[in-house]
Tab-separated table of N, CA and C in Angstrom:
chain	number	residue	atom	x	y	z
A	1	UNK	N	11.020	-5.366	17.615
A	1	UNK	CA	11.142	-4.340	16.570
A	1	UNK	C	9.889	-4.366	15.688
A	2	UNK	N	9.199	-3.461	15.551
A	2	UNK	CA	7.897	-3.267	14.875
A	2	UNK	C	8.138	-3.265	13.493
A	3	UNK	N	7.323	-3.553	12.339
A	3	UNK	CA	7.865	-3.542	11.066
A	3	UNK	C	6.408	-3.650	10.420
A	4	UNK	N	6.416	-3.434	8.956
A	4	UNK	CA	5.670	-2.745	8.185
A	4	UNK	C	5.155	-4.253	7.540
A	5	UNK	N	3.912	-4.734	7.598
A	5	UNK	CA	3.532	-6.025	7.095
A	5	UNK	C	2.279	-5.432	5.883
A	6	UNK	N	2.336	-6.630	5.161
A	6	UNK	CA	1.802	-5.982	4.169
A	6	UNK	C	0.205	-7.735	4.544
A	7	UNK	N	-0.979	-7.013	4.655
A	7	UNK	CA	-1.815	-7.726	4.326
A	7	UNK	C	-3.318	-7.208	3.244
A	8	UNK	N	-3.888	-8.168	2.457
A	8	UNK	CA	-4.852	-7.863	1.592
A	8	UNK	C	-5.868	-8.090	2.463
A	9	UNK	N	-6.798	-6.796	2.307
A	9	UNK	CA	-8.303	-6.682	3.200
A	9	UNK	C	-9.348	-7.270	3.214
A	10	UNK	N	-9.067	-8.156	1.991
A	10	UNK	CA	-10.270	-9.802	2.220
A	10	UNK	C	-9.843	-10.733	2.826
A	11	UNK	N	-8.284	-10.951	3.405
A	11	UNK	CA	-7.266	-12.123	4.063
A	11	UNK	C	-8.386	-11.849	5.052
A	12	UNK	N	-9.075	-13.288	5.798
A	12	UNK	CA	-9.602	-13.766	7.139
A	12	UNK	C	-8.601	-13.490	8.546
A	13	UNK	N	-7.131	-13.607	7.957
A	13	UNK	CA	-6.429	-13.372	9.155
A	13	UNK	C	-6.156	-11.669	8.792
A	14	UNK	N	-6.465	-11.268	9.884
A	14	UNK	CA	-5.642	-9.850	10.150
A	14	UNK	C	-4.874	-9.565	11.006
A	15	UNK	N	-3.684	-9.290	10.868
A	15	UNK	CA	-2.826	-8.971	11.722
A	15	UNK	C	-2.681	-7.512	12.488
A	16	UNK	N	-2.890	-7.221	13.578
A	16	UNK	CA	-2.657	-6.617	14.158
A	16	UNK	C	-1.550	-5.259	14.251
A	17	UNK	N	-1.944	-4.029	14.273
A	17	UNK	CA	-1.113	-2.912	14.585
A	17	UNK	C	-1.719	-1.673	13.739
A	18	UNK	N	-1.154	-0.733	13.425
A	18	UNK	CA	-1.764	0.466	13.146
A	18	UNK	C	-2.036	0.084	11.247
A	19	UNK	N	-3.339	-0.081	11.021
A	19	UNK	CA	-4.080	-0.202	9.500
A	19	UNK	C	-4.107	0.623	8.914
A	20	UNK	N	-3.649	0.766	7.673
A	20	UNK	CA	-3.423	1.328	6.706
A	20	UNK	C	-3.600	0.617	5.159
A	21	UNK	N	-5.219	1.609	5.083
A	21	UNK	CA	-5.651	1.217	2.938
A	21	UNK	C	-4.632	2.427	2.517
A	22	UNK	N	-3.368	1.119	1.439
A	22	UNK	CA	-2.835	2.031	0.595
A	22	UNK	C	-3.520	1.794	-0.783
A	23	UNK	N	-4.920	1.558	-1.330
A	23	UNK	CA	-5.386	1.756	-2.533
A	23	UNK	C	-6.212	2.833	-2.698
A	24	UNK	N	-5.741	3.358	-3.693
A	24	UNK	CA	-6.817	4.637	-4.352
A	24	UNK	C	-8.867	4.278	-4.093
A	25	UNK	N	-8.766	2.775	-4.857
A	25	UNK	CA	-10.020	2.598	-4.518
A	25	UNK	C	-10.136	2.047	-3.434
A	26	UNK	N	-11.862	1.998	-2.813
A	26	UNK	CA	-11.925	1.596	-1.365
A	26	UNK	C	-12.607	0.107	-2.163
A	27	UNK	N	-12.062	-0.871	-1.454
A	27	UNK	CA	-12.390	-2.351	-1.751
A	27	UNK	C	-13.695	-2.642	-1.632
A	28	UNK	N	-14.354	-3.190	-2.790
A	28	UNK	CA	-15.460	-3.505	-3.046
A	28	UNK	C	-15.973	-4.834	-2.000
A	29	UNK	N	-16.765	-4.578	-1.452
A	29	UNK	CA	-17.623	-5.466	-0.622
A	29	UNK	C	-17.323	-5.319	1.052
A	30	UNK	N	-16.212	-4.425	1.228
A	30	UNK	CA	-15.815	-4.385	2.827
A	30	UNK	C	-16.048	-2.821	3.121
A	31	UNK	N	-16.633	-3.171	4.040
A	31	UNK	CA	-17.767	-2.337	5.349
A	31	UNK	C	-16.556	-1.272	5.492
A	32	UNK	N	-16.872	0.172	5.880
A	32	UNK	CA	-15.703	0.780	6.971
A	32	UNK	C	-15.357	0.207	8.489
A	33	UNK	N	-16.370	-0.386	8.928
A	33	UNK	CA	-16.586	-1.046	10.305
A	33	UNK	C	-15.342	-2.713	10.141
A	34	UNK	N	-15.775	-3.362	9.106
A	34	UNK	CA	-15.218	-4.237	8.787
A	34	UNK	C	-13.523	-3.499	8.465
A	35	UNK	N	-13.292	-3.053	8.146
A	35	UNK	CA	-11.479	-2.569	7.490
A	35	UNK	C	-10.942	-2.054	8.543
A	36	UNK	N	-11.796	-1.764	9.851
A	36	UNK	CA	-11.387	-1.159	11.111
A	36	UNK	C	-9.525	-0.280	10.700
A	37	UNK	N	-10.133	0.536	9.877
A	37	UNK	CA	-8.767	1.324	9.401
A	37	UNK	C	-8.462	2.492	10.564
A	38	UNK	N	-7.197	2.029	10.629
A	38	UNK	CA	-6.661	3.903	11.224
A	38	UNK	C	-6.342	4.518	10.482
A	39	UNK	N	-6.414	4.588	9.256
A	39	UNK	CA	-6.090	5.482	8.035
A	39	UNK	C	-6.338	5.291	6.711
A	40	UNK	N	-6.752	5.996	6.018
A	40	UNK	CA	-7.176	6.117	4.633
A	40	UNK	C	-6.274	6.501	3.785
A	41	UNK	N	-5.340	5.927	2.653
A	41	UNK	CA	-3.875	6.616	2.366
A	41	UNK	C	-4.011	6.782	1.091
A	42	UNK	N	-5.664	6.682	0.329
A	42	UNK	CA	-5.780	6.629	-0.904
A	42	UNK	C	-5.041	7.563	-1.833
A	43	UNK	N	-4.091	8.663	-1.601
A	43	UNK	CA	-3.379	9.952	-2.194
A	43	UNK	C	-2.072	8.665	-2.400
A	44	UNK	N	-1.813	7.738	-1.480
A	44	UNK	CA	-0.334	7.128	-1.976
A	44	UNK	C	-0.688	6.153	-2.837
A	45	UNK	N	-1.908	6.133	-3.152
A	45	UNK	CA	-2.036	4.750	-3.962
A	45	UNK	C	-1.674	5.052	-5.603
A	46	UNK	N	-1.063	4.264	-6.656
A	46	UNK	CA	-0.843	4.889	-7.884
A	46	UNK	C	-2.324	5.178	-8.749
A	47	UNK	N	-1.819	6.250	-9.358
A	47	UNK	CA	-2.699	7.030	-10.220
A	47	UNK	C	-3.974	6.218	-10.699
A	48	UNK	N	-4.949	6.488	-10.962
A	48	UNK	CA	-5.953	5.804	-11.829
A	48	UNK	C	-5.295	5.268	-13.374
A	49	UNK	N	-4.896	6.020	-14.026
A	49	UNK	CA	-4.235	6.056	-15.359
A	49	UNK	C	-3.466	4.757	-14.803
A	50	UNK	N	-1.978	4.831	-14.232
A	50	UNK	CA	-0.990	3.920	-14.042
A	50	UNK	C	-1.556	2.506	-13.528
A	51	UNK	N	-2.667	2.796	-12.595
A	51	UNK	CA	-3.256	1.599	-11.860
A	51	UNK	C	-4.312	0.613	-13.018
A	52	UNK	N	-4.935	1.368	-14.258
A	52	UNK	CA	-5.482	0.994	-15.455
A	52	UNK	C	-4.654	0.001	-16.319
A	53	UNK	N	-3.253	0.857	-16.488
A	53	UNK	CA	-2.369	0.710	-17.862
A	53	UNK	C	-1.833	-0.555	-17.052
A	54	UNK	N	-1.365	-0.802	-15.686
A	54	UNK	CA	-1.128	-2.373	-15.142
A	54	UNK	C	-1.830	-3.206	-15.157
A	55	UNK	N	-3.474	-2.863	-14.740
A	55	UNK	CA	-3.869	-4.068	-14.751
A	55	UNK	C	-3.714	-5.442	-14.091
A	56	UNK	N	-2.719	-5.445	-12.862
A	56	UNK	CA	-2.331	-6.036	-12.480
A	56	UNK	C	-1.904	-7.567	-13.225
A	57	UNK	N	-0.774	-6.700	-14.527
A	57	UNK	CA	-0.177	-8.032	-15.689
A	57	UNK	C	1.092	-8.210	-14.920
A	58	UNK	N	1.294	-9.051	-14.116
A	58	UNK	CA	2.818	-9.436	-13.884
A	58	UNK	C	3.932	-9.143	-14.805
A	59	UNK	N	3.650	-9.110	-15.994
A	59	UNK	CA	4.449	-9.217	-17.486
A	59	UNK	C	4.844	-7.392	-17.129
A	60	UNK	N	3.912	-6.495	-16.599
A	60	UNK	CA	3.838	-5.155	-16.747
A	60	UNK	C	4.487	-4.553	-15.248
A	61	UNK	N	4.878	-5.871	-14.367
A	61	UNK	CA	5.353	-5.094	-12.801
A	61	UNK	C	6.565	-4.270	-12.847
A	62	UNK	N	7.381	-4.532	-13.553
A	62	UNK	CA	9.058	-4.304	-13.804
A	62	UNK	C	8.441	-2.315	-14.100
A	63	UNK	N	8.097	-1.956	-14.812
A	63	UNK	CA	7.959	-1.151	-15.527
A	63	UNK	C	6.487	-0.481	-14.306
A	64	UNK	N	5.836	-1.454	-13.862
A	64	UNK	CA	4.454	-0.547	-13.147
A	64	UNK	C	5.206	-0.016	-11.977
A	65	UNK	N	6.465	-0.907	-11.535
A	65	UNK	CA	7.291	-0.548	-10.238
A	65	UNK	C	7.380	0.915	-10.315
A	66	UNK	N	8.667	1.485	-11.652
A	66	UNK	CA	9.081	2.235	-11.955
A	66	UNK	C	8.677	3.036	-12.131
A	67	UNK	N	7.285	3.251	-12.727
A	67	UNK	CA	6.340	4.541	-12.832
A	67	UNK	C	5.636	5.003	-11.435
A	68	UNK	N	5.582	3.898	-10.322
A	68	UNK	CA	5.249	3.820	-9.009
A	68	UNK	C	5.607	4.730	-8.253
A	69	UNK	N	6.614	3.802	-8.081
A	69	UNK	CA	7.794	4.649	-7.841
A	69	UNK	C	7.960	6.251	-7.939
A	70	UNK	N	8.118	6.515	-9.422
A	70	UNK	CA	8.333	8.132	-9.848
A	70	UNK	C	7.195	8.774	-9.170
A	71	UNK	N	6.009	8.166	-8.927
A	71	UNK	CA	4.831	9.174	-8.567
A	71	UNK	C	4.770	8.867	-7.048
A	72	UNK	N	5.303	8.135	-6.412
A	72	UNK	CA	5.608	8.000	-4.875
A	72	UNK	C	6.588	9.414	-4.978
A	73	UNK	N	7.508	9.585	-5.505
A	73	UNK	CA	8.561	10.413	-5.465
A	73	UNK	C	8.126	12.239	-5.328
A	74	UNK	N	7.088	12.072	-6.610
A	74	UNK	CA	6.768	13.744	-6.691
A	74	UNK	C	5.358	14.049	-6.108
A	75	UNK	N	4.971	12.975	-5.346
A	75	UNK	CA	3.660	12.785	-4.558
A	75	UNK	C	3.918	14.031	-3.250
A	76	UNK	N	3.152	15.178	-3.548
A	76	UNK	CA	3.705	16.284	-2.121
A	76	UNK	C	2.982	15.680	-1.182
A	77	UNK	N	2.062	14.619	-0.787
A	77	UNK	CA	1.866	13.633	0.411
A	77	UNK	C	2.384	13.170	1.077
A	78	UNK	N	3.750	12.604	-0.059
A	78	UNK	CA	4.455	11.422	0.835
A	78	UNK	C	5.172	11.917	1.991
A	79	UNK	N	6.174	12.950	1.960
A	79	UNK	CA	6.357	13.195	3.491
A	79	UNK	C	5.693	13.477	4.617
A	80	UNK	N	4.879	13.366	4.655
A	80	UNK	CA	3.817	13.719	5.552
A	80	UNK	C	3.262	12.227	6.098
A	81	UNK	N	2.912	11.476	5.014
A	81	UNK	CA	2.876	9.838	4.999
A	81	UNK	C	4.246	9.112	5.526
A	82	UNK	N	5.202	9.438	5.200
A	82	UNK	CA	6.355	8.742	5.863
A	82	UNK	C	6.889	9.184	7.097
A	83	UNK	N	6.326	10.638	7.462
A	83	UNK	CA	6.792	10.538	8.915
A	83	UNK	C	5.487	10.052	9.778
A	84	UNK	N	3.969	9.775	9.510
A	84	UNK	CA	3.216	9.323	10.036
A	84	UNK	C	3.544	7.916	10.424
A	85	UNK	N	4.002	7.047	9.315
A	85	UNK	CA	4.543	5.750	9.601
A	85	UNK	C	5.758	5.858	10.197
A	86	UNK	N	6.775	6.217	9.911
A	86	UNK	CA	8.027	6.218	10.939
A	86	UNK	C	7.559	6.233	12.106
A	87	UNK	N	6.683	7.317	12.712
A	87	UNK	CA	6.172	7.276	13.897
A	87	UNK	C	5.270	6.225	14.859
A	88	UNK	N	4.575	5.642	13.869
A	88	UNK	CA	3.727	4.462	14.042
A	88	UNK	C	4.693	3.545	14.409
A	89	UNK	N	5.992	3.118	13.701
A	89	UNK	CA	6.452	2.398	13.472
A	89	UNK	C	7.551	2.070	14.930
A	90	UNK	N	6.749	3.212	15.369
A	90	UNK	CA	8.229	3.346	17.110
A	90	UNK	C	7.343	2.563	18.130
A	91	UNK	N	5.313	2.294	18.029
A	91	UNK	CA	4.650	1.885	18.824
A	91	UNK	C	4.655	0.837	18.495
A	92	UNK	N	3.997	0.560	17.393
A	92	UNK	CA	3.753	-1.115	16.842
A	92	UNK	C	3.665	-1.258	15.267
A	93	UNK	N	3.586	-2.339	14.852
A	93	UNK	CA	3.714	-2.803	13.680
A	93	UNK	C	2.804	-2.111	12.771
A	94	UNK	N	2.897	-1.992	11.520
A	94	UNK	CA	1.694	-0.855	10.442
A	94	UNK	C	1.221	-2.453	9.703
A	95	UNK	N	0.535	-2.666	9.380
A	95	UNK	CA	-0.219	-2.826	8.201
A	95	UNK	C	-0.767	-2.326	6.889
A	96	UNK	N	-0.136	-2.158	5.944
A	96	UNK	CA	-0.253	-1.810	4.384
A	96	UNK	C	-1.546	-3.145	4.037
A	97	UNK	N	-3.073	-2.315	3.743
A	97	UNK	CA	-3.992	-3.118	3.686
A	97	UNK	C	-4.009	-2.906	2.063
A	98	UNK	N	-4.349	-3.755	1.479
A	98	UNK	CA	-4.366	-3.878	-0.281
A	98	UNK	C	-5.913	-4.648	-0.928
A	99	UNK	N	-6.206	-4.426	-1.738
A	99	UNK	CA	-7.328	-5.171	-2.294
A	99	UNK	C	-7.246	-6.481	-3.049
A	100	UNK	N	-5.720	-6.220	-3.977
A	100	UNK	CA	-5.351	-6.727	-5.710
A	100	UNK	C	-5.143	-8.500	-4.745
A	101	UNK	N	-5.524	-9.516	-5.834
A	101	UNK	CA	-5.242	-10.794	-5.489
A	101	UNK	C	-3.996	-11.100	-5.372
A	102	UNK	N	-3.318	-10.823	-6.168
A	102	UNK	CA	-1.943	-11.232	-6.317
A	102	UNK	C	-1.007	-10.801	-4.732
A	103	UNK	N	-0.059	-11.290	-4.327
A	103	UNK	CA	0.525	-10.910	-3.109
A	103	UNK	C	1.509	-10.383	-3.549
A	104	UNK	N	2.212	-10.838	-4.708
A	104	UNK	CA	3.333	-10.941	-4.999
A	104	UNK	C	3.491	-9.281	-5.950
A	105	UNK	N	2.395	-9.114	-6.723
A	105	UNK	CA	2.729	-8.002	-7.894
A	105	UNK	C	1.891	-6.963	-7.521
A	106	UNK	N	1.977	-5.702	-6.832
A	106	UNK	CA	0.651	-4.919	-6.029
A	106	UNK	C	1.415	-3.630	-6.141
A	107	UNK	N	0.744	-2.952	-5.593
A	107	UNK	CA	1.553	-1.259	-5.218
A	107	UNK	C	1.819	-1.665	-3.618
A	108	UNK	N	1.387	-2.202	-2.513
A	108	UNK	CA	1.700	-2.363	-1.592
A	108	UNK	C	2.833	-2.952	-0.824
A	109	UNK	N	3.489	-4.075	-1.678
A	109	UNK	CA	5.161	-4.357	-2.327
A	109	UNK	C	5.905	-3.645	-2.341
A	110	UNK	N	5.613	-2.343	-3.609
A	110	UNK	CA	6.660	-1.275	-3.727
A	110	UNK	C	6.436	-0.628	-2.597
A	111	UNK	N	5.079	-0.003	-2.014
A	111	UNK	CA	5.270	1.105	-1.047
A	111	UNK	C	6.321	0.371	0.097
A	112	UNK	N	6.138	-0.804	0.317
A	112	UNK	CA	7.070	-1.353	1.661
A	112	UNK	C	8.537	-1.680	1.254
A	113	UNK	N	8.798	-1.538	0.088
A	113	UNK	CA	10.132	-1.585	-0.213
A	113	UNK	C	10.918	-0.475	-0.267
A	114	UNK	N	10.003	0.497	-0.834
A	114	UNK	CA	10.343	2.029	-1.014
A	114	UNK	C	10.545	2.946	0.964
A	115	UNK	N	9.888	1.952	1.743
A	115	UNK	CA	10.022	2.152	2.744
A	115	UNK	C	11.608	1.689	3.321
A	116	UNK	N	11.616	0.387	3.376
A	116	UNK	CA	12.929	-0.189	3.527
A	116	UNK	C	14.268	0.528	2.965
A	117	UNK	N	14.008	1.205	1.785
A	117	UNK	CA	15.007	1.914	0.982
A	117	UNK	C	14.963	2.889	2.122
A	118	UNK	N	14.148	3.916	2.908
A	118	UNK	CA	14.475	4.992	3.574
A	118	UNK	C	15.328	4.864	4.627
A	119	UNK	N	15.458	3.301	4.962
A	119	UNK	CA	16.103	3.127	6.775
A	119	UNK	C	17.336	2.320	6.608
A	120	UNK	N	17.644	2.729	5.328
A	120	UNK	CA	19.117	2.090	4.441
A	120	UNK	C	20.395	3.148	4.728
């Protein structure tokens, strides 16, 4: 069963299956050759404004979720983005590629949870 892994695009290990940058910005210091992306998803990544006002403060995830979230929601992209991955998701595994250090507090978290919520 193929499933949606979430890795950061400076991790040495990369895991394998259809790549996907979900950040607005393109990660400072890595090549296009190097990110060997099948896709560019910078429209799902949160807002400049929202992605500012976090800061990536753990103290601020509860609340960065939620505003995430709302703009995943009224994003006229996302269906178009979620049946691309559903589809991916019938060949092989996706990769949600991320920049932010943290593993734990990211937009790439919510997008794969917000995913999980769809196949509920």
């Amino acid at each position: 069963m193929s499933e949606i892994k979430l890795v950061r695009i400076y991790s040495h290990e990369q895991e394998k299956g259809f790549r996907v940058l979900v950040d607005r910005l393109w990660p400072r210091g890595i090549s296009k050759v190097k990110a060997d992306l099948d896709v560019g998803a910078k429209e799902m990544g949160p807002s400049n404004e929202l992605r500012k006002w976090f800061n990536h403060d753990p103290q601020k995830f509860p609340e960065f979720k939620a505003k995430y979230l709302a703009e995943i929601k009224a994003n006229p992209e996302t269906k178009s983005f979620v049946e691309l991955i559903q589809e991916k998701l019938k060949e092989s595994d996706v990769i949600f590629l991320y920049g932010a250090k943290d593993p734990l507090y990211n937009q790439a978290v919510i997008l794969k949870e917000y995913f999980t919520s769809l196949s509920k």
